[in-house]
C-alpha positions as a LaTeX table, in Angstrom:
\begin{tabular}{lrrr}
\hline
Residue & $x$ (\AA) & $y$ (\AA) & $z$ (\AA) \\
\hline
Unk1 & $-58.31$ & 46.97 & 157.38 \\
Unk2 & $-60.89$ & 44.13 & 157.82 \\
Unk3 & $-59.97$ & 41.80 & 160.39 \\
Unk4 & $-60.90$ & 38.97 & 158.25 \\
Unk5 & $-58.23$ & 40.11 & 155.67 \\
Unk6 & $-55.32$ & 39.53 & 157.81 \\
Unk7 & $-54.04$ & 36.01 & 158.21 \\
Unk8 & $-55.01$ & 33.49 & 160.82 \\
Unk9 & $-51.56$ & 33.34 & 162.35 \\
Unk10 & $-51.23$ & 37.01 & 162.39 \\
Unk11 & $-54.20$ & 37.61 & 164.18 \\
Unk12 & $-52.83$ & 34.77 & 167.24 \\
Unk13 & $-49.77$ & 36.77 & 167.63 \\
Unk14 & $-51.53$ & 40.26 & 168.04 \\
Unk15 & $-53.62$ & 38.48 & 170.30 \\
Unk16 & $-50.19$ & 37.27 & 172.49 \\
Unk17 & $-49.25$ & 40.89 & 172.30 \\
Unk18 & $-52.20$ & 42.34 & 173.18 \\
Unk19 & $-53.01$ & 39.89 & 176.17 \\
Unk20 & $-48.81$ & 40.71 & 177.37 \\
Unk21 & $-49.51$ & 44.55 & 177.27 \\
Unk22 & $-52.45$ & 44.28 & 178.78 \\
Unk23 & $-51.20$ & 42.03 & 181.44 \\
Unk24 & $-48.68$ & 44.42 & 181.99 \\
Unk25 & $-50.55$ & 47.43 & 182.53 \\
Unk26 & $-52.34$ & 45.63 & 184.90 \\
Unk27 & $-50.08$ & 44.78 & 187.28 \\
Unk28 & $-49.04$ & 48.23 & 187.42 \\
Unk29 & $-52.20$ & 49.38 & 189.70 \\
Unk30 & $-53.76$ & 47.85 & 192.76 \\
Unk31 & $-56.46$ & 46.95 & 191.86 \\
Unk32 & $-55.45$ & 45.76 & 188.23 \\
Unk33 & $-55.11$ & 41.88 & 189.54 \\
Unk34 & $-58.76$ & 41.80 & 190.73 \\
Unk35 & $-59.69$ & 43.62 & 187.27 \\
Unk36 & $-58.33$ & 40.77 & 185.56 \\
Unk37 & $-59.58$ & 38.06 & 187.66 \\
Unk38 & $-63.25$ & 39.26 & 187.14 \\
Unk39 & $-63.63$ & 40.77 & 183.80 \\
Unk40 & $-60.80$ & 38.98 & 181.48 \\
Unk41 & $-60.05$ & 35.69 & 183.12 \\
Unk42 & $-63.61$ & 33.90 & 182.46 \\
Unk43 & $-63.42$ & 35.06 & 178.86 \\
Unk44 & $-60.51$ & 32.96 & 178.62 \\
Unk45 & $-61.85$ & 29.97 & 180.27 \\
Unk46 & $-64.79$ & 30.11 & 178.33 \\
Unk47 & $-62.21$ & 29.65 & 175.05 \\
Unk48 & $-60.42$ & 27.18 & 176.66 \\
Unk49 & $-63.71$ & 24.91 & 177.27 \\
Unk50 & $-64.96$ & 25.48 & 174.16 \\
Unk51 & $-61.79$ & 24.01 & 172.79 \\
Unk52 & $-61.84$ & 21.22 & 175.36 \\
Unk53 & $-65.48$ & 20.84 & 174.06 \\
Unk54 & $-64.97$ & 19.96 & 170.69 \\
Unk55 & $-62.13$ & 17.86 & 171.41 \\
Unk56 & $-63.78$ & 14.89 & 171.75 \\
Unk57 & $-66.29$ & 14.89 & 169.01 \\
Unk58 & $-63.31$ & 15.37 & 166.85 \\
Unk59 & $-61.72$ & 12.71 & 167.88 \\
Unk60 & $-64.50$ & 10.18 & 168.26 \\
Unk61 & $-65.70$ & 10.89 & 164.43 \\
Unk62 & $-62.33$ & 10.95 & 162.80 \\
Unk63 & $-60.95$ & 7.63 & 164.09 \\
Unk64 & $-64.43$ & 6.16 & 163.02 \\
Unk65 & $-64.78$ & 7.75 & 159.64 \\
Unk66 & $-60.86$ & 6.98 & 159.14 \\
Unk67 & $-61.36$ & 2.91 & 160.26 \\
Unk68 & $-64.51$ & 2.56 & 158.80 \\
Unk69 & $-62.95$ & 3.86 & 155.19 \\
Unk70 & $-60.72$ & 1.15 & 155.44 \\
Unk71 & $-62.76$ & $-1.20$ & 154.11 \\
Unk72 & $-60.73$ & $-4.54$ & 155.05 \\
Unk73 & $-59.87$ & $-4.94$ & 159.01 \\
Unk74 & $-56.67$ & $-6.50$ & 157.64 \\
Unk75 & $-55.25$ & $-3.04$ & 156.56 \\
Unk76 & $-55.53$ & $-1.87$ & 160.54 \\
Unk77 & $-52.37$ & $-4.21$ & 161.55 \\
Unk78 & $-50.26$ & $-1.81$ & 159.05 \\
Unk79 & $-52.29$ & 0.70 & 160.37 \\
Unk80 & $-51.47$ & 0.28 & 163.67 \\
Unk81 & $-47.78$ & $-0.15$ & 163.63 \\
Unk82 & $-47.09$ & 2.97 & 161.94 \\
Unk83 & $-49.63$ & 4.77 & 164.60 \\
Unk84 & $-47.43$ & 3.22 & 167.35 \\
Unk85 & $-44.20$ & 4.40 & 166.00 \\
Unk86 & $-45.40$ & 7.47 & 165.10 \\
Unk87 & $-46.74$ & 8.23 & 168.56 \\
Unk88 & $-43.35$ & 6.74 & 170.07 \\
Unk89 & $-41.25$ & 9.39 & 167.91 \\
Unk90 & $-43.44$ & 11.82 & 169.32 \\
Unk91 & $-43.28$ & 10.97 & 172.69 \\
Unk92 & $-39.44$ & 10.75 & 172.14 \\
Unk93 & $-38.98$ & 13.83 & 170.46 \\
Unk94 & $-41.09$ & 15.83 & 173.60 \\
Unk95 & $-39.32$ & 14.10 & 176.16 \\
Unk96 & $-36.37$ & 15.06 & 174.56 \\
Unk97 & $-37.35$ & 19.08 & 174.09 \\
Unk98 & $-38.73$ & 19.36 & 177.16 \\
Unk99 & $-35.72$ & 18.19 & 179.00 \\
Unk100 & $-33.59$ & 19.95 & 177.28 \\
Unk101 & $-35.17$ & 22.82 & 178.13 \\
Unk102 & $-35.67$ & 22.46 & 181.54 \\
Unk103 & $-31.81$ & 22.05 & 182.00 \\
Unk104 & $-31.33$ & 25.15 & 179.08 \\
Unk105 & $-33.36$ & 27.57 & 181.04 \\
Unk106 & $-33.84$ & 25.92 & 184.49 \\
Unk107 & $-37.25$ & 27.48 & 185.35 \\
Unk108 & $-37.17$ & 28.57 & 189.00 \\
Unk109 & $-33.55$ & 29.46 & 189.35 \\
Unk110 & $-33.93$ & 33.01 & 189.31 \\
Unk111 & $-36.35$ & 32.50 & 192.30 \\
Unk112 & $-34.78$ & 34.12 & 195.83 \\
Unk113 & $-33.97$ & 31.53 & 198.74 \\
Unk114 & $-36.83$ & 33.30 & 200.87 \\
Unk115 & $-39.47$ & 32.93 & 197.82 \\
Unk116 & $-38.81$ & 29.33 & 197.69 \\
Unk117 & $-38.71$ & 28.88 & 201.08 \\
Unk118 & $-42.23$ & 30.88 & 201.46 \\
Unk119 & $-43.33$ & 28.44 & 198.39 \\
Unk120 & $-42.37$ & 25.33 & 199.94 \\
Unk121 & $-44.23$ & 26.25 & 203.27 \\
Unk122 & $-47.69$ & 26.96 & 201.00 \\
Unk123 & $-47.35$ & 23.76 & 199.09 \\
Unk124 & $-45.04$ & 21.71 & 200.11 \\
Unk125 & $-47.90$ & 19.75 & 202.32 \\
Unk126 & $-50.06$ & 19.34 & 199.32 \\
Unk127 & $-47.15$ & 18.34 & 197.07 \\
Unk128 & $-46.49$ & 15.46 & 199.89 \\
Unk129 & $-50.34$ & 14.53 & 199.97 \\
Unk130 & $-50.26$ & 14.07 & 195.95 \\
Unk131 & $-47.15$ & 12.19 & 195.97 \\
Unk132 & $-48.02$ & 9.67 & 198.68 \\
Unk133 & $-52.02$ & 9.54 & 196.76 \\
Unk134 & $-49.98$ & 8.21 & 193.75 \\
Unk135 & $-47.46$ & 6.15 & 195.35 \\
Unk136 & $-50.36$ & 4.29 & 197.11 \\
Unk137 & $-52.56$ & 3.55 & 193.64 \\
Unk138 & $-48.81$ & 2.45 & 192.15 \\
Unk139 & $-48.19$ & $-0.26$ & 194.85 \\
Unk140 & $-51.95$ & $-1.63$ & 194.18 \\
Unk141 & $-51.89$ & $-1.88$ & 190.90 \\
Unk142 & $-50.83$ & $-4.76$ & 188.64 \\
Unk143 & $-48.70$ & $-5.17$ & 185.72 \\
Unk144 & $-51.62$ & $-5.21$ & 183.05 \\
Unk145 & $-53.36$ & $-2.62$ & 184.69 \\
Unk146 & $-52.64$ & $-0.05$ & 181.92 \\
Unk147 & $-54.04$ & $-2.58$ & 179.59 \\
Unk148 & $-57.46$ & $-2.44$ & 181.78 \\
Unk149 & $-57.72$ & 1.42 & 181.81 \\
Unk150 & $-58.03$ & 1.29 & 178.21 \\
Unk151 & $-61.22$ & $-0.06$ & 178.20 \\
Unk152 & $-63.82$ & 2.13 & 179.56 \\
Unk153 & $-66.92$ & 0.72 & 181.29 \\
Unk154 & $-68.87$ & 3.35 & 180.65 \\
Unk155 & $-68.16$ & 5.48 & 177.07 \\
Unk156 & $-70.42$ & 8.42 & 178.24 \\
Unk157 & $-68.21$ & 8.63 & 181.77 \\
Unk158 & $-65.22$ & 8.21 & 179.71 \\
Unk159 & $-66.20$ & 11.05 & 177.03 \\
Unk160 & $-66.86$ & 13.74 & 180.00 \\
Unk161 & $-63.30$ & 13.65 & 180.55 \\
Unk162 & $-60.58$ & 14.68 & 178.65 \\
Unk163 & $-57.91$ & 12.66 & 180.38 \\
Unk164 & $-59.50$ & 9.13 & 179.30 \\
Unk165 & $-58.38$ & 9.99 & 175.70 \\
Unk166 & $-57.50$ & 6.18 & 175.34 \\
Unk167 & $-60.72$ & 4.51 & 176.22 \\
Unk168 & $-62.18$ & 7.34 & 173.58 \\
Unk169 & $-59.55$ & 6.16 & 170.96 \\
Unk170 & $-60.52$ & 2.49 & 171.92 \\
Unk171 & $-64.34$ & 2.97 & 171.58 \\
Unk172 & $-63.92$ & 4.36 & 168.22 \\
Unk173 & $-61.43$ & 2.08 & 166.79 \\
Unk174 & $-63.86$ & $-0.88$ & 167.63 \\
Unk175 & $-67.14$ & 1.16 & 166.29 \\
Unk176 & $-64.99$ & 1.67 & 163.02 \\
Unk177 & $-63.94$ & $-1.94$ & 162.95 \\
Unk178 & $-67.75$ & $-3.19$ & 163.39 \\
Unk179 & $-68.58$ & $-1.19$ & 160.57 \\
Unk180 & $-66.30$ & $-2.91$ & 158.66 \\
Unk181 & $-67.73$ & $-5.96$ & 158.99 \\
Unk182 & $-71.12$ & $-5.38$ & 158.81 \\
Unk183 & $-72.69$ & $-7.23$ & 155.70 \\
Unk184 & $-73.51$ & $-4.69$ & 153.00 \\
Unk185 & $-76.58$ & $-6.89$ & 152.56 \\
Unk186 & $-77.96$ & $-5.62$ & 155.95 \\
Unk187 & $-77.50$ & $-1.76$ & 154.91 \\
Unk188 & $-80.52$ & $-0.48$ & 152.45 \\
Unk189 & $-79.56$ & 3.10 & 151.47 \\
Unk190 & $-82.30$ & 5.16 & 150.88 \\
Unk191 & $-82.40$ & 8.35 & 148.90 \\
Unk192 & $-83.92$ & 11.33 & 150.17 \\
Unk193 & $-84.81$ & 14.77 & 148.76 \\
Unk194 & $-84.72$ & 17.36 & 151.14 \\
Unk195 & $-85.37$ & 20.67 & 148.95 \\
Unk196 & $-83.38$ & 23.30 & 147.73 \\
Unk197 & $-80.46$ & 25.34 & 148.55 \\
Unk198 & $-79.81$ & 28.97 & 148.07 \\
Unk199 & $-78.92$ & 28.78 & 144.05 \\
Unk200 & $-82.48$ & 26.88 & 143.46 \\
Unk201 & $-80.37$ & 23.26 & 142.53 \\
Unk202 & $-81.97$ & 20.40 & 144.67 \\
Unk203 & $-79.92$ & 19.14 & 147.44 \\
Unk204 & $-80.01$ & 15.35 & 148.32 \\
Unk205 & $-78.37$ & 13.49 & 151.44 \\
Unk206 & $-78.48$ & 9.41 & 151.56 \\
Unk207 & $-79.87$ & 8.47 & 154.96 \\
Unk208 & $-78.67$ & 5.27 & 155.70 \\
Unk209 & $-80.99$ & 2.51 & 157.38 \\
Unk210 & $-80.24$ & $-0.82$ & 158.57 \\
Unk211 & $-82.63$ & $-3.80$ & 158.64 \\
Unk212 & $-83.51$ & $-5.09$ & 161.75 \\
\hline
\end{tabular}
């Protein structure tokens, strides 16, 4: 059967499967762990980036192309309200699942006294060293801090990490909003023939360019 025939979601859980068995049969010789390591792992952190990669262009264009298409800055307060209580119902609804399932399954429990006690002697000092790191930034910063750390000083240093997903969100939103209110008079769009495609019909884009 051609791969392409079977459905997308079929194909991700033969994947699971596969990547389970395989996992499995590893871990049944010696040297299957280092086999793994060195020949599969990097395969899957090269999908991984590539995800992370296009994360942010994704992001960046469709909050611009979805402000910009607005067309009146005084549709974003509407906008914005039901972004904020969707993303609260959300967050709600993950808290909620994830706690539940923490206390359903209680990951861990099924660990032996001496495992955790061989655990806690491998990380507990670097569990301490994070927790007192983070206790120390909480006690310097201020009340309005998290209202700082949304906007980014520097959009490139912002866009090279995934974690400043909120001074991404912010940059866009404002780019969107300034094309909003840039004067249509300013914008000359200029039509351009670029040649033809495959079935012989022309093919046109509109280049737009703004007076200076």
């Amino acid at each position: 059967m051609n791969p392409k025939q079977i459905a997308l979601h079929w194909q991700i859980l033969i994947g699971i499967v596969g990547g389970i068995l395989v996992g499995f049969l590893c871990i049944q010789f010696a040297e299957g762990k280092e086999f793994v390591i060195d020949w599969i792992k990097p395969f899957g952190t090269i999908f991984i980036n590539l995800l992370k990669l296009i994360a942010i262009p994704l992001i960046i264009v469709s909050l611009i192309k979805g402000v910009s298409d607005l067309k009146d800055t005084t549709q974003l307060s509407g906008l914005g309200l039901r972004t904020l209580g969707l993303y609260l119902l959300t967050t709600i609804i993950a808290v909620t699942l994830g706690l539940g399932l923490v206390n359903l399954v209680q990951p861990g429990g099924f660990l032996s006294n001496k495992t955790r006690e061989e655990m806690l002697r491998s990380f507990g000092g670097v569990v301490d060293e994070k927790v007192e790191e983070v206790t120390a930034i909480e006690e310097m910063r201020g009340p309005l801090q998290p209202l700082v750390d949304i906007v980014p000083e520097n959009i490139f240093e912002s866009a090279s990490a995934n974690s400043n997903m909120l001074q991404i969100i912010f940059f866009s939103i404002i780019v969107g909003i300034a094309m909003i209110l840039l004067p249509f008079s300013q914008a000359e769009c200029r039509f351009t023939r670029v040649g033809e495609n495959e079935q012989g019909k022309s093919r046109q884009i509109y280049e737009n360019h703004f007076k200076k």
